[in-house]
mmCIF file of C-alpha atoms in Angstrom:
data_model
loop_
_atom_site.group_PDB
_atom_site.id
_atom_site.type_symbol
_atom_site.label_atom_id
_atom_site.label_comp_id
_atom_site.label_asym_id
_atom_site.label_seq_id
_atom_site.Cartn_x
_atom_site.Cartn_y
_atom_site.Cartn_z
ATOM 1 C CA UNK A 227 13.437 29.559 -5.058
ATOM 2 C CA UNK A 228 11.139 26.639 -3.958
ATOM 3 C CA UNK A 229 11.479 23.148 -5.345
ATOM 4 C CA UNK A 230 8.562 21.299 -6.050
ATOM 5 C CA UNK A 231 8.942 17.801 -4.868
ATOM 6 C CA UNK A 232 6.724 14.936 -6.216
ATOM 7 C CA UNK A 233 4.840 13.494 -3.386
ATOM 8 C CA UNK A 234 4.296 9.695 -4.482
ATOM 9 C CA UNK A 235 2.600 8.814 -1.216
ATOM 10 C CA UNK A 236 -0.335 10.807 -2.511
ATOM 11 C CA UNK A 237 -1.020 8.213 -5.463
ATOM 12 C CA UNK A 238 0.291 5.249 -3.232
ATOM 13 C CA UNK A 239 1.113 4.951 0.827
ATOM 14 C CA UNK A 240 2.374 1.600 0.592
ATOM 15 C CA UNK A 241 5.257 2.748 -1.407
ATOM 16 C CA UNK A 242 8.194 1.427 1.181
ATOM 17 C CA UNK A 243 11.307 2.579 -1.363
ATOM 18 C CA UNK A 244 11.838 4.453 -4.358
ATOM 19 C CA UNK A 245 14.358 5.931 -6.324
ATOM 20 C CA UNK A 246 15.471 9.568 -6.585
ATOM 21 C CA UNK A 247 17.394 12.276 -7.564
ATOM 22 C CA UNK A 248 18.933 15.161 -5.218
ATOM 23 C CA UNK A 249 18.040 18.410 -6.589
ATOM 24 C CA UNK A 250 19.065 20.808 -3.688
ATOM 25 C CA UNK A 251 20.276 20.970 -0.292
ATOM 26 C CA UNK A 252 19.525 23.606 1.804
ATOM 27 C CA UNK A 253 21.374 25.989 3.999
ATOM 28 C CA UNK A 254 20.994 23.455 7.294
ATOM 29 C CA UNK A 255 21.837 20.399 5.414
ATOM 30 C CA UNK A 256 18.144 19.619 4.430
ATOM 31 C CA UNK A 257 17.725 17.234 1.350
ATOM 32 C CA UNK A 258 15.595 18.200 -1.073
ATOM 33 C CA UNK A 259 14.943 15.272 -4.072
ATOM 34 C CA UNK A 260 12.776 14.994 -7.286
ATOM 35 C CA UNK A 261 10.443 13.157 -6.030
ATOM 36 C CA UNK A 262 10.107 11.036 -2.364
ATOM 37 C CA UNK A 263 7.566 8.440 -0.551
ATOM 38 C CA UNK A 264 8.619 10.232 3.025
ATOM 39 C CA UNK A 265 5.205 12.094 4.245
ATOM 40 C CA UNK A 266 6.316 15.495 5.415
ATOM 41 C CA UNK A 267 4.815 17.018 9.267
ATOM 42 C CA UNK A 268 1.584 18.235 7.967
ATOM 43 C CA UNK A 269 -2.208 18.278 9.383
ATOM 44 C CA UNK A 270 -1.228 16.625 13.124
ATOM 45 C CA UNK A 271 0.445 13.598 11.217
ATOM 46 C CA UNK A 272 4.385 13.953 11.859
ATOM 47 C CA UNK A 273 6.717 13.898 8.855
ATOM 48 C CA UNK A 274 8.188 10.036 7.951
ATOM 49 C CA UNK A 275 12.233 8.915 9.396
ATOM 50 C CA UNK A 276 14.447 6.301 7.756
ATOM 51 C CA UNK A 277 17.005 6.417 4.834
ATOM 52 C CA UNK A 278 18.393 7.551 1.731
ATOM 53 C CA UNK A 279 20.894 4.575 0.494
ATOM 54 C CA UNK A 280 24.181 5.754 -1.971
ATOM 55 C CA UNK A 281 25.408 4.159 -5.094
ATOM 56 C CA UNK A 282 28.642 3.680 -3.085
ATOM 57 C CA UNK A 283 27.021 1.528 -0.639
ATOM 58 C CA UNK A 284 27.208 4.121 2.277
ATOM 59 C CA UNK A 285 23.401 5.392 3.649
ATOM 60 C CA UNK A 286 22.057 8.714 5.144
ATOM 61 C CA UNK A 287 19.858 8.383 7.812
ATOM 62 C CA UNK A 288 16.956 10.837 7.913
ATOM 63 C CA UNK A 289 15.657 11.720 11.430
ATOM 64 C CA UNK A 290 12.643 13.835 9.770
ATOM 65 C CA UNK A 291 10.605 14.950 7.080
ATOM 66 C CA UNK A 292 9.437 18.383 6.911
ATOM 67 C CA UNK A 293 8.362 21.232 4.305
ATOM 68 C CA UNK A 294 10.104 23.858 2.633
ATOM 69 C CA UNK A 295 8.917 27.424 1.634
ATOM 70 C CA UNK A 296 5.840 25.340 0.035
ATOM 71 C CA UNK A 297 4.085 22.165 0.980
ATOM 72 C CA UNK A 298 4.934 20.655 -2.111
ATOM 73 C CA UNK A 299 8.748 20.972 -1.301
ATOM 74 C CA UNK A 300 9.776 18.304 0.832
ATOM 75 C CA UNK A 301 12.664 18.507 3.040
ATOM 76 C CA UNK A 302 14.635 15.401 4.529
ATOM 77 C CA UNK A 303 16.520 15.997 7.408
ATOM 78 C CA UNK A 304 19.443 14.173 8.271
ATOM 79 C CA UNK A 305 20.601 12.663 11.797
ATOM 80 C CA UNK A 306 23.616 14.419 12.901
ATOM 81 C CA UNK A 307 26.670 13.745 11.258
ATOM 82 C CA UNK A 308 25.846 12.115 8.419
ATOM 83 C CA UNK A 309 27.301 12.607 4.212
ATOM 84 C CA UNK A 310 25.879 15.034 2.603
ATOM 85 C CA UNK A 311 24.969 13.879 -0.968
ATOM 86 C CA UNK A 312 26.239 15.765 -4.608
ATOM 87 C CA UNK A 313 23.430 17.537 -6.658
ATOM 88 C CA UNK A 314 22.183 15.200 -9.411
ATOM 89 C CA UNK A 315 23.074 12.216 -7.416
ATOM 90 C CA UNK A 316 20.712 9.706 -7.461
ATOM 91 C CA UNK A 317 19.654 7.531 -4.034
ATOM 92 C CA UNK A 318 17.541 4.886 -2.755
ATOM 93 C CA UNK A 319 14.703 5.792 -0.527
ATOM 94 C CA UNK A 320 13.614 4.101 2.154
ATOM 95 C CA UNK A 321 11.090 4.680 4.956
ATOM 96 C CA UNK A 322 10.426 3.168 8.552
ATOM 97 C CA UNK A 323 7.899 1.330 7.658
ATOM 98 C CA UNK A 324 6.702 -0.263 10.960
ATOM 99 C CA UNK A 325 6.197 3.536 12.283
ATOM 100 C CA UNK A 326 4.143 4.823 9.152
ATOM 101 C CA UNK A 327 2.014 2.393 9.207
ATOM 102 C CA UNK A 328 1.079 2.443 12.658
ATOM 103 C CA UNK A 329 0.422 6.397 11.913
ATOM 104 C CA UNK A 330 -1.498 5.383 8.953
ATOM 105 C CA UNK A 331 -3.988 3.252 11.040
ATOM 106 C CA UNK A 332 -3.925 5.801 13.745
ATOM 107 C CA UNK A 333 -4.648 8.743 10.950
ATOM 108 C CA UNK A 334 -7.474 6.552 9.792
ATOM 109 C CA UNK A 335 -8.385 6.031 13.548
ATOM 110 C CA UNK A 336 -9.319 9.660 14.193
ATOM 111 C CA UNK A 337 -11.273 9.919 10.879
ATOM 112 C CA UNK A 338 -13.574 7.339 12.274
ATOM 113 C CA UNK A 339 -14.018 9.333 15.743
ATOM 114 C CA UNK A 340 -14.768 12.141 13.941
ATOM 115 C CA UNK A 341 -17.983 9.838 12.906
ATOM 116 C CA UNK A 342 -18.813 9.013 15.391
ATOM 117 C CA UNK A 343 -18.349 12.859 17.226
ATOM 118 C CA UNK A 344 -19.628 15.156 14.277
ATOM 119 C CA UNK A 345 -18.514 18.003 16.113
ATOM 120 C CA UNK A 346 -16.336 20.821 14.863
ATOM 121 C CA UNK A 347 -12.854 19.985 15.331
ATOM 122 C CA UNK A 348 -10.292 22.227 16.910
ATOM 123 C CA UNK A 349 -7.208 20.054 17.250
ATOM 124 C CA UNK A 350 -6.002 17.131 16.312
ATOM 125 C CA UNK A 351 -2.251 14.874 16.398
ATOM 126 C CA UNK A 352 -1.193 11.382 15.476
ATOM 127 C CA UNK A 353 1.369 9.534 17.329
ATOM 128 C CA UNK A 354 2.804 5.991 16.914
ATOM 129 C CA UNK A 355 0.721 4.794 19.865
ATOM 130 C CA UNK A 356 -1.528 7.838 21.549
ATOM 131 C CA UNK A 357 -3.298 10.078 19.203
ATOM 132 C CA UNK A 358 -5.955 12.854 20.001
ATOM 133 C CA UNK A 359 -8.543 14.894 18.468
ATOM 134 C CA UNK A 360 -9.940 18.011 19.760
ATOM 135 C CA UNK A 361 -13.883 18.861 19.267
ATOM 136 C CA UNK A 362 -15.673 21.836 20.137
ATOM 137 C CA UNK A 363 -18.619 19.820 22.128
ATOM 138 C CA UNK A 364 -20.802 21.831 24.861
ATOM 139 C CA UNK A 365 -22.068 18.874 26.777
ATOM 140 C CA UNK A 366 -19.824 16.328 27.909
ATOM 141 C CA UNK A 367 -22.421 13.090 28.261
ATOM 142 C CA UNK A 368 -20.271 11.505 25.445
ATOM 143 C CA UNK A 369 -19.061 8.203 27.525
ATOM 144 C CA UNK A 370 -15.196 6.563 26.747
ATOM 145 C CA UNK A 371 -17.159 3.594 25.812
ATOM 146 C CA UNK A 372 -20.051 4.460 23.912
ATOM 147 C CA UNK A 373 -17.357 6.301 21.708
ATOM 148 C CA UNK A 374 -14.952 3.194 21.581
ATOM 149 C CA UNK A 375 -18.271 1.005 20.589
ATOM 150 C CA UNK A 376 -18.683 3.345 17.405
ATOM 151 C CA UNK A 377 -15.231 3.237 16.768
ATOM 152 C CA UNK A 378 -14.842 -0.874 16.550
ATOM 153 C CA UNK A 379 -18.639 -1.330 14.705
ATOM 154 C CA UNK A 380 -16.926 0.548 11.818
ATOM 155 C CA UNK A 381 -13.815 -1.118 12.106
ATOM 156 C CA UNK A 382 -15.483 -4.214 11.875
ATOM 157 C CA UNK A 383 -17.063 -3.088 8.809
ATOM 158 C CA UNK A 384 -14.348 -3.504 7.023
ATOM 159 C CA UNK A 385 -15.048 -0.110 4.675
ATOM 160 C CA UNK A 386 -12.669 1.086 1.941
ATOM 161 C CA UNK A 387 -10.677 3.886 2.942
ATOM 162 C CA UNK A 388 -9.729 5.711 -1.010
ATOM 163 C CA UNK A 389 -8.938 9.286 -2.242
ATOM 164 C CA UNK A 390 -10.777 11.591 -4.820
ATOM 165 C CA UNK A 391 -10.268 15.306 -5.812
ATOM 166 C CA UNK A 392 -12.709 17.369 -6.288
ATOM 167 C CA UNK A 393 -12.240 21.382 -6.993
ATOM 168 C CA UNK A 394 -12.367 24.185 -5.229
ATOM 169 C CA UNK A 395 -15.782 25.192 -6.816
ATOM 170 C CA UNK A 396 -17.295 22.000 -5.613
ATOM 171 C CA UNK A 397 -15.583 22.359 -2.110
ATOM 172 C CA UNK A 398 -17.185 25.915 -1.803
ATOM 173 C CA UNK A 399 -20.490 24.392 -2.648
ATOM 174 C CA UNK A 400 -20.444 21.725 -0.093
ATOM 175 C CA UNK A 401 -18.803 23.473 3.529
ATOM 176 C CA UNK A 402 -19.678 20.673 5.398
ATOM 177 C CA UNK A 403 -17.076 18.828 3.895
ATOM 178 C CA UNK A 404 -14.719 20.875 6.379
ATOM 179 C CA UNK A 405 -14.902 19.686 9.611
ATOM 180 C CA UNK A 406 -11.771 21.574 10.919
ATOM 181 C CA UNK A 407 -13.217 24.615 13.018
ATOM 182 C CA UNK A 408 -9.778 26.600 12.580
ATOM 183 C CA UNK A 409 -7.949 25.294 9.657
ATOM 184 C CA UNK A 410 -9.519 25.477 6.142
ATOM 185 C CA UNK A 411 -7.872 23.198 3.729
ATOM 186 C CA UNK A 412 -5.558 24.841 0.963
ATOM 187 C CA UNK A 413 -7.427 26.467 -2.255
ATOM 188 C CA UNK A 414 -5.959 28.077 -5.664
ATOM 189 C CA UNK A 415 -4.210 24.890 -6.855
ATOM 190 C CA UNK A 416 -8.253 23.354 -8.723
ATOM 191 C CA UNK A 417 -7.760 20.276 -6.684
ATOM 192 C CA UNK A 418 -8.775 19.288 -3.323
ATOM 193 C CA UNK A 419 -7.859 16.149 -2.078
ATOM 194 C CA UNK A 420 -10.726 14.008 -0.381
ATOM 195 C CA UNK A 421 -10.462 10.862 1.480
ATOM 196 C CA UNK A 422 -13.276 9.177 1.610
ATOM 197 C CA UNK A 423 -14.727 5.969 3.802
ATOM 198 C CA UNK A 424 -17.297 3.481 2.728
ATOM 199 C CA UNK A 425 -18.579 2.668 -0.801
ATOM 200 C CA UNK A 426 -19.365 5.979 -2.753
ATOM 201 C CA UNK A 427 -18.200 7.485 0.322
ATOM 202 C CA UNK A 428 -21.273 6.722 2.495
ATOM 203 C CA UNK A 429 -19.484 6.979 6.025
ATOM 204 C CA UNK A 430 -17.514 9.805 5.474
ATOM 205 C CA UNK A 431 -15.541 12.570 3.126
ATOM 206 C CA UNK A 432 -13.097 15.399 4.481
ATOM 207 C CA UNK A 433 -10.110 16.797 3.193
ATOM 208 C CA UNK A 434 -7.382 15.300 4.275
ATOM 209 C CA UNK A 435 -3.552 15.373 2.628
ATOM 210 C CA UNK A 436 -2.131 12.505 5.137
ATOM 211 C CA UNK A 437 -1.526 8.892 4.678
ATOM 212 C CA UNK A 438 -4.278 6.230 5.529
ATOM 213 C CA UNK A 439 -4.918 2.470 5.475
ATOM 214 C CA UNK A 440 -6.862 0.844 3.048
ATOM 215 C CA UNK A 441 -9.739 0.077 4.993
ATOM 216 C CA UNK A 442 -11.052 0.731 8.001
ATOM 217 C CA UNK A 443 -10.304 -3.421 9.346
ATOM 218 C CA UNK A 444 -6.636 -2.459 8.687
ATOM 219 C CA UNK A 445 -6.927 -0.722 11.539
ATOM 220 C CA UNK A 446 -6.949 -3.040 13.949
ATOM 221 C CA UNK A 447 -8.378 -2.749 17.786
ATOM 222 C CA UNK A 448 -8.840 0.427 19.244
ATOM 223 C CA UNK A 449 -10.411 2.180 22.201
ATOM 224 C CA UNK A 450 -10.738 5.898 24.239
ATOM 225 C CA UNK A 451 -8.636 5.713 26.710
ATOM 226 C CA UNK A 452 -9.383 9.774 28.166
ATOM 227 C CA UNK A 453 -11.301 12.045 27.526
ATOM 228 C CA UNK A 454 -10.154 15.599 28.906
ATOM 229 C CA UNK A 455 -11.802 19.072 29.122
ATOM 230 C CA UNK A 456 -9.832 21.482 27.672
ATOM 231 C CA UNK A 457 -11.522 24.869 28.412
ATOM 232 C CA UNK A 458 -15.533 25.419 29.062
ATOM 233 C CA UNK A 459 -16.321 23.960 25.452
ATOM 234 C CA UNK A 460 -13.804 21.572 24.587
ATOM 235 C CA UNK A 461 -13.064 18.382 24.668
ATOM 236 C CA UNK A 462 -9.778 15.748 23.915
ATOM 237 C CA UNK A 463 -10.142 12.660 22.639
ATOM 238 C CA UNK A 464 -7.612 10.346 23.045
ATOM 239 C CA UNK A 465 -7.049 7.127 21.076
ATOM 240 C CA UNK A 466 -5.351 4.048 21.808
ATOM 241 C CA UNK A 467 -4.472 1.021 20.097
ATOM 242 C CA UNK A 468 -5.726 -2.552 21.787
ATOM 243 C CA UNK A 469 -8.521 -3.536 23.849
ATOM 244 C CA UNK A 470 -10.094 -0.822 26.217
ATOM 245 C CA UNK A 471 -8.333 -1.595 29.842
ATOM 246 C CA UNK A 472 -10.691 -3.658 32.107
ATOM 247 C CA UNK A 473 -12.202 -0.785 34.846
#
């Protein structure tokens, strides 16, 4: 039977530690808690490391995050080697911060290209320090930096980055909401979750279920640093962090 983990980096991706209970472990040694802040590998954003810290003082590092029969149960999974914890025991959470928040810029990074490319999208990952997005785009005059000068105006906007849901009613009323050319977000729960850029959401809305910054400044410099063909119609994105490398 599936556990249904509560996901508090929904509500809040700032959350750095929290406290939990252990409610299963699995048959490879997967930890399974209550509740946790560590994002599991979904949508082309990888699942959070760090550690779970015991009452005795000892701590489990986690080398992954992944789900379980469901997306809302969350698996941690330890390094090698490491204690396994009692049912019912409760821990200390704790996440890398320095690498989630670098993929929280970098998810909010390939939100904005998707701006500025409205183009169907038909891949997309998020690394620490390369990410790319995929877009079904038949002609190729899109320039490395024409695309990083759309990028940067909206980071220098300085526009809130926030989260709505809206239902699956409304979702089905509005398709263009989907950008994904492949992947349709999740229906049957009543709630899809949005995130949304600019007041009232004037840049942009998609479904999303990863973890962003707060606004786009928060992202920091960025550029193109390729951009590939893959196959007769598409093409790969891929962003960096920094300044765009002198020619």
């Amino acid at each position: 039977m599936a556990h249904r983990t509560e996901a508090l980096f929904r509500d809040d991706a700032y959350l750095r530690t929290a406290d939990a209970t252990v409610v299963a472990i699995n048959e490879r040694g997967g930890i399974i808690l209550d509740r946790t802040i560590f994002y599991a590998t979904s949508g082309g954003q990888p699942g959070d490391s760090g550690h779970l810290d015991r009452a005795d003082g000892s701590r489990i590092a986690i080398a992954a995050t992944i789900s379980g029969e469901t997306k809302d149960e969350i698996i941690h999974v330890p390094e090698p080697e490491q204690a396994t914890p009692q049912i019912g025991e409760r821990v200390n959470l704790a996440i890398d911060w320095g690498r989630r928040h670098l993929l929280m810029r970098m998810h909010a990074a390939c939100h904005l290209l998707t701006v500025v490319c409205p183009f169907p999208i038909t891949g997309a990952a998020v690394s620490e320090d390369d990410s790319r997005v995929d877009f079904d785009i038949p002609d190729a005059s899109f320039t490395k930096e024409e695309v990083t000068a759309g990028m940067m105006e909206l980071v220098r906007a300085d526009h809130p980055i926030f989260t709505r849901l809206i239902s699956d009613e409304e979702l089905a009323a509005n398709p263009g909401l989907v950008k994904s050319k492949n992947v349709r977000p999740p229906v049957g729960t009543g709630k899809i979750r949005l995130v949304c850029i600019g007041e009232n959401a004037s840049v942009d809305s998609q479904p999303c279920g990863g973890t962003h910054v707060k606004s786009t400044g928060e992202i920091g410099e960025i550029h193109i640093g390729k951009i590939e063909k893959k196959g007769r119609e598409n093409r790969r994105f891929r962003i960096r962090f920094g300044p765009m490398p002198a020619a």
